[in-house]
mmCIF file of C-alpha atoms in Angstrom:
data_model
loop_
_atom_site.group_PDB
_atom_site.id
_atom_site.type_symbol
_atom_site.label_atom_id
_atom_site.label_comp_id
_atom_site.label_asym_id
_atom_site.label_seq_id
_atom_site.Cartn_x
_atom_site.Cartn_y
_atom_site.Cartn_z
ATOM 1 C CA MET A 69 -59.881 74.339 140.995
ATOM 2 C CA SER A 70 -61.156 77.801 140.271
ATOM 3 C CA SER A 71 -61.057 78.587 144.033
ATOM 4 C CA THR A 72 -57.446 78.004 144.236
ATOM 5 C CA TRP A 73 -56.063 80.471 141.746
ATOM 6 C CA PRO A 74 -55.662 83.857 143.322
ATOM 7 C CA LEU A 75 -56.968 87.091 141.742
ATOM 8 C CA TRP A 76 -55.005 89.731 140.063
ATOM 9 C CA GLU A 77 -55.578 93.342 139.192
ATOM 10 C CA VAL A 78 -54.488 94.358 135.680
ATOM 11 C CA PHE A 79 -53.280 97.818 134.722
ATOM 12 C CA VAL A 80 -52.569 98.613 131.035
ATOM 13 C CA ARG A 81 -50.733 101.696 129.516
ATOM 14 C CA THR A 82 -52.280 102.696 126.251
ATOM 15 C CA ARG A 83 -50.158 103.536 123.134
ATOM 16 C CA ARG A 84 -50.303 107.199 123.728
ATOM 17 C CA GLY A 85 -50.829 107.089 127.592
ATOM 18 C CA LEU A 86 -48.341 108.161 130.120
ATOM 19 C CA SER A 87 -49.585 106.019 132.951
ATOM 20 C CA HIS A 88 -51.067 102.571 133.490
ATOM 21 C CA GLY A 89 -54.951 102.535 134.028
ATOM 22 C CA HIS A 90 -56.733 99.869 135.829
ATOM 23 C CA VAL A 91 -58.703 97.798 133.352
ATOM 24 C CA GLY A 92 -60.000 94.784 135.196
ATOM 25 C CA SER A 93 -58.910 91.631 137.080
ATOM 26 C CA LEU A 94 -58.355 87.874 136.491
ATOM 27 C CA HIS A 95 -57.296 84.576 137.813
ATOM 28 C CA ALA A 96 -53.807 83.224 137.435
ATOM 29 C CA PRO A 97 -51.657 80.666 139.422
ATOM 30 C CA ASP A 98 -48.820 83.070 139.678
ATOM 31 C CA ALA A 99 -47.623 86.564 138.423
ATOM 32 C CA GLU A 100 -46.102 85.385 135.162
ATOM 33 C CA MET A 101 -49.192 83.681 134.136
ATOM 34 C CA ALA A 102 -51.189 86.601 135.222
ATOM 35 C CA LEU A 103 -49.174 88.725 132.820
ATOM 36 C CA ARG A 104 -49.902 86.370 129.938
ATOM 37 C CA ASN A 105 -53.534 85.923 130.814
ATOM 38 C CA ALA A 106 -53.764 89.843 130.973
ATOM 39 C CA ARG A 107 -52.212 89.942 127.393
ATOM 40 C CA ASP A 108 -54.868 87.636 126.200
ATOM 41 C CA LEU A 109 -57.837 89.169 127.854
ATOM 42 C CA TYR A 110 -57.091 92.959 127.839
ATOM 43 C CA THR A 111 -54.979 93.631 124.888
ATOM 44 C CA ARG A 112 -56.877 91.672 122.240
ATOM 45 C CA ARG A 113 -57.574 94.759 120.358
ATOM 46 C CA GLN A 114 -54.232 96.610 120.740
ATOM 47 C CA GLU A 115 -55.351 98.453 123.759
ATOM 48 C CA GLY A 116 -51.861 98.769 125.233
ATOM 49 C CA VAL A 117 -48.104 98.609 124.937
ATOM 50 C CA SER A 118 -47.351 97.720 128.632
ATOM 51 C CA ILE A 119 -49.059 95.689 131.277
ATOM 52 C CA TRP A 120 -48.774 95.595 135.092
ATOM 53 C CA VAL A 121 -50.275 92.902 137.180
ATOM 54 C CA VAL A 122 -50.735 93.274 141.033
ATOM 55 C CA ALA A 123 -52.080 90.544 143.369
ATOM 56 C CA SER A 124 -55.349 91.801 144.495
ATOM 57 C CA GLU A 125 -54.698 90.839 148.084
ATOM 58 C CA ASP A 126 -51.670 93.205 147.978
ATOM 59 C CA ILE A 127 -53.838 96.188 147.486
ATOM 60 C CA THR A 128 -54.976 98.293 150.353
ATOM 61 C CA ALA A 129 -58.075 100.011 149.473
ATOM 62 C CA SER A 130 -60.058 102.858 151.124
ATOM 63 C CA SER A 131 -63.367 101.804 152.533
ATOM 64 C CA PRO A 132 -66.735 103.061 151.464
ATOM 65 C CA ASP A 133 -67.424 103.624 155.214
ATOM 66 C CA GLU A 134 -64.654 106.282 155.101
ATOM 67 C CA ARG A 135 -65.742 107.982 152.201
ATOM 68 C CA ASP A 136 -67.089 111.225 154.114
ATOM 69 C CA SER A 137 -64.024 111.728 156.228
ATOM 70 C CA PHE A 138 -61.628 110.970 153.283
ATOM 71 C CA PHE A 139 -63.077 113.012 150.523
ATOM 72 C CA ASP A 140 -65.751 115.413 151.681
ATOM 73 C CA PRO A 141 -63.496 117.869 153.447
ATOM 74 C CA ALA A 142 -61.739 118.686 150.058
ATOM 75 C CA ALA A 143 -65.172 119.896 148.639
ATOM 76 C CA ASP A 144 -65.026 123.576 149.887
ATOM 77 C CA LYS A 145 -61.387 124.241 149.276
ATOM 78 C CA VAL A 146 -61.498 125.829 145.636
ATOM 79 C CA TYR A 147 -58.188 127.530 146.393
ATOM 80 C CA ARG A 148 -56.486 124.283 145.683
ATOM 81 C CA HIS A 149 -57.317 124.530 142.113
ATOM 82 C CA PRO A 150 -54.854 126.717 140.140
ATOM 83 C CA THR A 151 -57.610 129.082 138.854
ATOM 84 C CA PHE A 152 -56.539 132.224 140.677
ATOM 85 C CA TYR A 153 -53.620 133.190 138.455
ATOM 86 C CA ASP A 154 -53.683 135.859 135.766
ATOM 87 C CA VAL A 155 -52.242 134.329 132.682
ATOM 88 C CA PRO A 156 -50.366 136.861 130.461
ATOM 89 C CA GLU A 157 -51.816 136.963 127.005
ATOM 90 C CA ASP A 158 -48.824 135.990 125.047
ATOM 91 C CA VAL A 159 -48.372 132.599 126.974
ATOM 92 C CA GLU A 160 -49.463 129.798 124.495
ATOM 93 C CA TYR A 161 -50.659 126.355 125.388
ATOM 94 C CA LEU A 162 -51.583 126.917 128.913
ATOM 95 C CA MET B 82 -44.471 71.721 89.339
ATOM 96 C CA THR B 83 -47.552 73.551 90.636
ATOM 97 C CA GLY B 84 -48.767 70.368 92.119
ATOM 98 C CA LEU B 85 -45.827 70.047 94.548
ATOM 99 C CA HIS B 86 -45.965 73.778 95.323
ATOM 100 C CA THR B 87 -49.717 73.437 96.032
ATOM 101 C CA ALA B 88 -49.104 70.408 98.186
ATOM 102 C CA TYR B 89 -46.434 72.005 100.068
ATOM 103 C CA LEU B 90 -48.556 75.010 100.945
ATOM 104 C CA LEU B 91 -51.448 72.686 101.776
ATOM 105 C CA GLY B 92 -49.307 70.960 104.272
ATOM 106 C CA LEU B 93 -48.605 74.118 106.036
ATOM 107 C CA GLY B 94 -52.063 75.462 105.861
ATOM 108 C CA ASP B 95 -53.775 72.225 106.909
ATOM 109 C CA ASP B 96 -51.447 71.880 110.055
ATOM 110 C CA ALA B 97 -52.582 75.288 111.065
ATOM 111 C CA LEU B 98 -56.204 74.862 110.137
ATOM 112 C CA ILE B 99 -56.676 71.336 111.831
ATOM 113 C CA TYR B 100 -54.948 72.453 114.948
ATOM 114 C CA ALA B 101 -57.033 75.677 115.186
ATOM 115 C CA GLN B 102 -60.145 73.456 115.060
ATOM 116 C CA ARG B 103 -58.845 71.308 117.910
ATOM 117 C CA LEU B 104 -57.745 74.286 120.024
ATOM 118 C CA GLY B 105 -61.237 75.887 119.583
ATOM 119 C CA GLU B 106 -62.645 72.804 121.183
ATOM 120 C CA TRP B 107 -61.048 73.927 124.452
ATOM 121 C CA LEU B 108 -63.417 76.991 124.777
ATOM 122 C CA THR B 109 -65.486 76.232 127.922
ATOM 123 C CA HIS B 110 -63.389 73.238 128.668
ATOM 124 C CA ALA B 111 -60.076 74.612 129.941
ATOM 125 C CA PRO B 112 -59.443 74.650 133.685
ATOM 126 C CA GLN B 113 -60.110 78.457 133.763
ATOM 127 C CA ILE B 114 -61.911 80.948 131.607
ATOM 128 C CA GLU B 115 -58.620 82.746 131.186
ATOM 129 C CA GLU B 116 -57.182 79.631 129.609
ATOM 130 C CA ASP B 117 -60.203 79.188 127.439
ATOM 131 C CA MET B 118 -59.257 82.621 126.096
ATOM 132 C CA ALA B 119 -55.546 81.769 125.767
ATOM 133 C CA LEU B 120 -56.090 78.550 123.796
ATOM 134 C CA GLY B 121 -58.808 80.295 121.746
ATOM 135 C CA ASN B 122 -56.425 83.052 120.946
ATOM 136 C CA VAL B 123 -53.717 80.519 119.867
ATOM 137 C CA GLY B 124 -56.407 78.871 117.630
ATOM 138 C CA LEU B 125 -57.459 82.074 116.072
ATOM 139 C CA ASP B 126 -53.715 82.855 115.174
ATOM 140 C CA LEU B 127 -53.448 79.552 113.548
ATOM 141 C CA LEU B 128 -56.755 79.986 111.662
ATOM 142 C CA GLY B 129 -55.387 83.340 110.253
ATOM 143 C CA GLN B 130 -52.213 81.590 109.128
ATOM 144 C CA ALA B 131 -54.411 78.791 107.487
ATOM 145 C CA ARG B 132 -56.509 81.356 105.703
ATOM 146 C CA ALA B 133 -53.521 83.030 104.063
ATOM 147 C CA LEU B 134 -51.775 79.738 103.339
ATOM 148 C CA LEU B 135 -54.853 77.988 101.798
ATOM 149 C CA THR B 136 -55.677 81.130 99.528
ATOM 150 C CA ARG B 137 -52.041 81.004 98.455
ATOM 151 C CA ALA B 138 -52.377 77.354 97.758
ATOM 152 C CA GLY B 139 -55.574 77.938 95.696
ATOM 153 C CA GLU B 140 -53.807 80.667 93.700
ATOM 154 C CA VAL B 141 -50.737 78.526 92.927
ATOM 155 C CA GLU B 142 -53.074 75.381 92.183
ATOM 156 C CA GLY B 143 -54.910 77.506 89.440
ATOM 157 C CA ALA B 144 -57.852 75.093 89.126
ATOM 158 C CA ASP B 145 -60.767 75.895 86.933
ATOM 159 C CA PRO B 146 -62.847 77.136 88.596
ATOM 160 C CA PRO B 147 -60.349 78.195 91.157
ATOM 161 C CA ARG B 148 -60.509 76.950 94.657
ATOM 162 C CA ASP B 149 -60.440 79.793 97.360
ATOM 163 C CA GLU B 150 -59.706 79.204 101.037
ATOM 164 C CA ASP B 151 -63.293 78.163 101.870
ATOM 165 C CA ALA B 152 -63.316 75.616 99.097
ATOM 166 C CA LEU B 153 -60.103 74.187 100.365
ATOM 167 C CA ALA B 154 -60.992 74.035 103.913
ATOM 168 C CA MET B 155 -64.538 73.043 103.647
ATOM 169 C CA LEU B 156 -64.875 71.029 100.548
ATOM 170 C CA ARG B 157 -62.013 68.623 100.521
ATOM 171 C CA ASP B 158 -62.233 65.230 101.908
ATOM 172 C CA GLU B 159 -60.108 63.433 104.332
ATOM 173 C CA ARG B 160 -57.567 61.936 101.863
ATOM 174 C CA GLU B 161 -56.954 65.423 100.398
ATOM 175 C CA PHE B 162 -55.736 66.937 103.855
ATOM 176 C CA ARG B 163 -51.996 67.148 104.107
ATOM 177 C CA ASN B 164 -51.588 67.851 107.859
ATOM 178 C CA VAL B 165 -49.531 65.728 110.177
ATOM 179 C CA GLN B 166 -51.390 63.421 112.408
ATOM 180 C CA LEU B 167 -50.231 65.206 115.597
ATOM 181 C CA VAL B 168 -52.689 68.089 115.102
ATOM 182 C CA GLU B 169 -55.650 65.916 114.309
ATOM 183 C CA GLN B 170 -55.514 63.759 117.425
ATOM 184 C CA PRO B 171 -58.461 64.164 119.775
ATOM 185 C CA ARG B 172 -58.095 66.521 122.595
ATOM 186 C CA GLY B 173 -56.774 64.879 125.739
ATOM 187 C CA ASP B 174 -56.344 66.446 129.136
ATOM 188 C CA PHE B 175 -54.794 69.815 129.603
ATOM 189 C CA ALA B 176 -51.277 68.341 129.963
ATOM 190 C CA HIS B 177 -51.736 66.655 126.669
ATOM 191 C CA GLU B 178 -52.518 69.799 124.915
ATOM 192 C CA MET B 179 -49.510 71.543 126.383
ATOM 193 C CA ALA B 180 -47.343 68.590 125.297
ATOM 194 C CA ARG B 181 -48.696 68.909 121.811
ATOM 195 C CA LEU B 182 -48.475 72.750 121.768
ATOM 196 C CA LEU B 183 -44.902 72.802 123.001
ATOM 197 C CA TRP B 184 -43.804 70.381 120.091
ATOM 198 C CA PHE B 185 -45.939 71.959 117.597
ATOM 199 C CA SER B 186 -45.160 75.656 118.276
ATOM 200 C CA THR B 187 -41.462 74.914 118.607
ATOM 201 C CA TYR B 188 -41.621 73.298 115.112
ATOM 202 C CA GLN B 189 -43.544 76.124 113.754
ATOM 203 C CA ALA B 190 -41.242 78.717 115.232
ATOM 204 C CA GLU B 191 -38.147 77.121 113.698
ATOM 205 C CA LEU B 192 -40.068 76.628 110.431
ATOM 206 C CA TYR B 193 -41.369 80.217 110.075
ATOM 207 C CA ALA B 194 -38.080 81.593 111.124
ATOM 208 C CA ARG B 195 -36.596 80.046 107.895
ATOM 209 C CA LEU B 196 -39.712 80.639 105.646
ATOM 210 C CA VAL B 197 -39.305 84.444 106.103
ATOM 211 C CA ASP B 198 -36.733 84.105 103.278
ATOM 212 C CA SER B 199 -38.852 81.928 100.964
ATOM 213 C CA ALA B 200 -38.716 82.639 97.232
ATOM 214 C CA ASP B 201 -42.659 82.471 97.393
ATOM 215 C CA GLU B 202 -43.171 86.071 98.411
ATOM 216 C CA THR B 203 -46.628 85.553 99.749
ATOM 217 C CA LEU B 204 -45.385 82.585 101.901
ATOM 218 C CA ALA B 205 -42.567 84.795 103.204
ATOM 219 C CA GLY B 206 -45.143 87.396 104.140
ATOM 220 C CA VAL B 207 -47.274 84.932 106.125
ATOM 221 C CA ALA B 208 -44.087 83.645 107.928
ATOM 222 C CA ARG B 209 -43.042 87.259 108.920
ATOM 223 C CA LYS B 210 -46.478 87.717 110.526
ATOM 224 C CA ALA B 211 -46.525 84.340 112.122
ATOM 225 C CA VAL B 212 -43.184 84.333 113.597
ATOM 226 C CA LYS B 213 -44.362 86.724 116.338
ATOM 227 C CA GLU B 214 -47.598 84.684 116.972
ATOM 228 C CA VAL B 215 -45.829 81.399 117.260
ATOM 229 C CA ASP B 216 -43.278 82.792 119.637
ATOM 230 C CA TYR B 217 -46.088 83.482 122.005
ATOM 231 C CA HIS B 218 -47.746 80.040 121.565
ATOM 232 C CA ARG B 219 -44.397 78.586 122.390
ATOM 233 C CA ASP B 220 -43.928 80.618 125.436
ATOM 234 C CA HIS B 221 -47.518 79.666 126.688
ATOM 235 C CA ALA B 222 -46.742 75.993 126.257
ATOM 236 C CA THR B 223 -43.452 76.364 127.931
ATOM 237 C CA GLN B 224 -44.815 78.199 130.956
ATOM 238 C CA TRP B 225 -47.288 75.494 131.556
ATOM 239 C CA VAL B 226 -44.975 72.543 130.937
ATOM 240 C CA LEU B 227 -42.607 74.096 133.495
ATOM 241 C CA ARG B 228 -45.271 74.507 135.974
ATOM 242 C CA LEU B 229 -46.918 71.120 135.645
ATOM 243 C CA GLY B 230 -43.552 69.204 135.300
ATOM 244 C CA ASP B 231 -42.152 70.930 138.225
ATOM 245 C CA GLY B 232 -45.333 71.239 140.229
ATOM 246 C CA THR B 233 -47.007 68.615 142.385
ATOM 247 C CA GLU B 234 -46.440 64.875 142.331
ATOM 248 C CA GLU B 235 -49.777 64.454 140.508
ATOM 249 C CA SER B 236 -49.038 67.231 137.865
ATOM 250 C CA HIS B 237 -45.670 65.850 137.158
ATOM 251 C CA ALA B 238 -46.937 62.361 136.664
ATOM 252 C CA ARG B 239 -49.705 63.550 134.298
ATOM 253 C CA MET B 240 -47.296 65.844 132.365
ATOM 254 C CA GLN B 241 -44.820 63.000 131.894
ATOM 255 C CA ALA B 242 -47.759 60.640 130.797
ATOM 256 C CA ALA B 243 -48.798 63.287 128.290
ATOM 257 C CA LEU B 244 -45.262 63.638 126.723
ATOM 258 C CA GLU B 245 -45.313 59.870 126.374
ATOM 259 C CA ALA B 246 -48.667 59.868 124.631
ATOM 260 C CA VAL B 247 -47.673 62.652 122.249
ATOM 261 C CA GLN B 248 -44.159 61.169 121.506
ATOM 262 C CA PRO B 249 -45.276 58.769 118.616
ATOM 263 C CA TYR B 250 -46.617 61.868 116.663
ATOM 264 C CA VAL B 251 -43.573 64.036 116.821
ATOM 265 C CA ALA B 252 -41.383 62.247 114.318
ATOM 266 C CA GLU B 253 -43.764 63.056 111.481
ATOM 267 C CA LEU B 254 -43.073 66.723 111.885
ATOM 268 C CA GLY B 255 -39.436 66.232 110.722
ATOM 269 C CA GLU B 256 -40.064 63.666 107.853
ATOM 270 C CA ASP B 257 -39.266 64.822 104.419
ATOM 271 C CA HIS B 258 -41.727 64.235 101.694
ATOM 272 C CA ASP B 259 -41.694 64.819 97.904
ATOM 273 C CA ALA B 260 -43.434 68.331 98.099
ATOM 274 C CA ALA B 261 -41.027 69.422 100.801
ATOM 275 C CA ARG B 262 -38.024 68.282 98.895
ATOM 276 C CA TRP B 263 -39.159 70.111 95.769
ATOM 277 C CA ALA B 264 -40.038 73.314 97.794
ATOM 278 C CA ALA B 265 -36.543 73.200 99.503
ATOM 279 C CA ASP B 266 -34.821 72.849 96.100
ATOM 280 C CA GLN B 267 -36.694 75.863 94.813
ATOM 281 C CA GLY B 268 -35.792 78.004 97.840
ATOM 282 C CA ILE B 269 -39.726 78.117 98.635
ATOM 283 C CA GLY B 270 -39.818 75.722 101.563
ATOM 284 C CA VAL B 271 -37.754 74.101 104.203
ATOM 285 C CA LEU B 272 -36.667 70.408 104.329
ATOM 286 C CA PRO B 273 -38.426 69.181 107.480
ATOM 287 C CA SER B 274 -35.381 66.904 108.524
ATOM 288 C CA THR B 275 -33.325 70.167 108.982
ATOM 289 C CA LEU B 276 -35.636 71.097 111.775
ATOM 290 C CA VAL B 277 -35.331 68.071 113.752
ATOM 291 C CA GLU B 278 -32.149 69.086 115.659
ATOM 292 C CA PRO B 279 -33.244 72.489 116.699
ATOM 293 C CA VAL B 280 -36.794 71.598 117.507
ATOM 294 C CA THR B 281 -35.741 68.671 119.695
ATOM 295 C CA THR B 282 -33.069 70.496 121.418
ATOM 296 C CA ALA B 283 -35.336 73.381 122.396
ATOM 297 C CA VAL B 284 -38.043 70.935 123.587
ATOM 298 C CA HIS B 285 -35.695 68.821 125.560
ATOM 299 C CA ASP B 286 -34.310 72.016 127.180
ATOM 300 C CA VAL B 287 -37.811 72.894 128.409
ATOM 301 C CA LEU B 288 -38.278 69.312 129.709
ATOM 302 C CA ALA B 289 -35.101 69.348 131.538
ATOM 303 C CA ARG B 290 -36.026 72.651 133.237
ATOM 304 C CA ALA B 291 -39.404 71.086 134.087
ATOM 305 C CA THR B 292 -37.744 68.102 135.774
ATOM 306 C CA LEU B 293 -39.375 65.873 133.155
ATOM 307 C CA THR B 294 -37.722 62.893 131.435
ATOM 308 C CA VAL B 295 -37.455 62.661 127.716
ATOM 309 C CA PRO B 296 -39.525 59.816 126.636
ATOM 310 C CA ASP B 297 -37.910 56.815 124.975
ATOM 311 C CA ALA B 298 -38.130 56.550 121.126
ATOM 312 C CA PRO B 299 -41.480 55.112 120.386
ATOM 313 C CA ARG B 300 -41.642 51.709 118.649
ATOM 314 C CA TRP B 301 -44.316 52.942 116.248
ATOM 315 C CA HIS B 302 -44.867 56.516 114.910
ATOM 316 C CA ALA B 303 -47.248 58.271 112.932
ATOM 317 C CA ARG B 304 -46.576 58.861 109.220
ATOM 318 C CA GLY B 305 -48.302 59.521 105.910
ATOM 319 C CA GLY B 306 -50.230 62.626 106.764
ATOM 320 C CA ARG B 307 -48.353 64.707 104.084
ATOM 321 C CA GLU B 308 -49.710 62.117 101.524
ATOM 322 C CA GLY B 309 -53.384 62.253 102.873
ATOM 323 C CA LEU B 310 -53.059 59.158 105.103
ATOM 324 C CA HIS B 311 -54.765 59.934 108.308
ATOM 325 C CA SER B 312 -55.879 58.527 111.704
ATOM 326 C CA GLU B 313 -59.585 57.836 112.445
ATOM 327 C CA ALA B 314 -59.753 61.133 114.267
ATOM 328 C CA LEU B 315 -59.651 63.345 111.129
ATOM 329 C CA GLY B 316 -62.937 62.065 109.585
ATOM 330 C CA TYR B 317 -64.836 63.068 112.725
ATOM 331 C CA LEU B 318 -63.122 66.351 112.980
ATOM 332 C CA LEU B 319 -63.944 67.238 109.415
ATOM 333 C CA ALA B 320 -67.535 66.119 109.745
ATOM 334 C CA GLU B 321 -68.056 68.705 112.615
ATOM 335 C CA MET B 322 -65.897 71.490 110.889
ATOM 336 C CA GLN B 323 -67.284 71.186 107.412
ATOM 337 C CA HIS B 324 -70.962 70.234 108.072
ATOM 338 C CA ILE B 325 -72.444 73.681 108.039
ATOM 339 C CA ALA B 326 -70.462 74.696 104.976
ATOM 340 C CA ARG B 327 -71.669 71.506 103.216
ATOM 341 C CA SER B 328 -75.211 71.720 104.350
ATOM 342 C CA HIS B 329 -75.727 75.324 103.235
ATOM 343 C CA PRO B 330 -73.390 75.692 100.223
ATOM 344 C CA GLY B 331 -72.409 79.400 99.549
ATOM 345 C CA ALA B 332 -74.203 80.678 102.695
ATOM 346 C CA THR B 333 -73.037 83.922 103.994
ATOM 347 C CA TRP B 334 -73.813 86.416 106.849
#
């Protein structure tokens, strides 16, 4: 039976968080039950106030083989970080 | 009338305690580990309710020496338990558990919704917390009854058979008894017979949506749990549940 239930990825937004973060995966027969299983498995200790579930098969992921071409070219582009501005002294909370 | 007050609280507490024990048996036996967790969670909610209710029962009883939650849970014998026979029945298959959980959680939902106004402040507090828990139990059972009933030919047949098997144990939930009559008079409790209509309507609604048939009224139905009369199953359950506490009195960790 276990082989017939699809896998779901679970995303939880914490009480103070602004976005949902991936917390793990689980098996469930459909999306509604996945949501409930997620509640039981991943919010047992009040970890969150909102849950998303996504069928794992619906996720398109980058491949480890593509890591070099995907990510390495960004390594030498320091000018993309906002570190070249002079911040006036009386600007707070920046 | 502390005797009737105590008896009423014991009825509520024992329902929760004994069903928690049965639900705990599902760990490692459910169809999926996710369902192990779900049923374990439901059981733990019920155990929490049982602890508060038995503690309160011990306070009201005022025995000398006083009996706390542990004494009441672990050191009473079968005839002193006041749970309905529905919750003590041995674990059947998964469909049986969903049939039992649907009836029991619907009953508890209606019951606690009224107990939030109890004249017994502690009981009202337990009810306020439990309402949300029970709402989830009911949803869980509903989701599964819908899926199994309106699923495959096999799941439909087994869900229907489970409903038939559970049916003789349903009526006892709605039967009035001395402690409940007294508690209802005092504004402390709820008269079980007033719950029959809303509970039955709610469950039958789920069955209809699940394409299941309401079972015929059973020729025999369980009775007597509130007076301490139980089926064979409770003795075995208590032997397992109480054996550590009785073998090592006062043990802690």
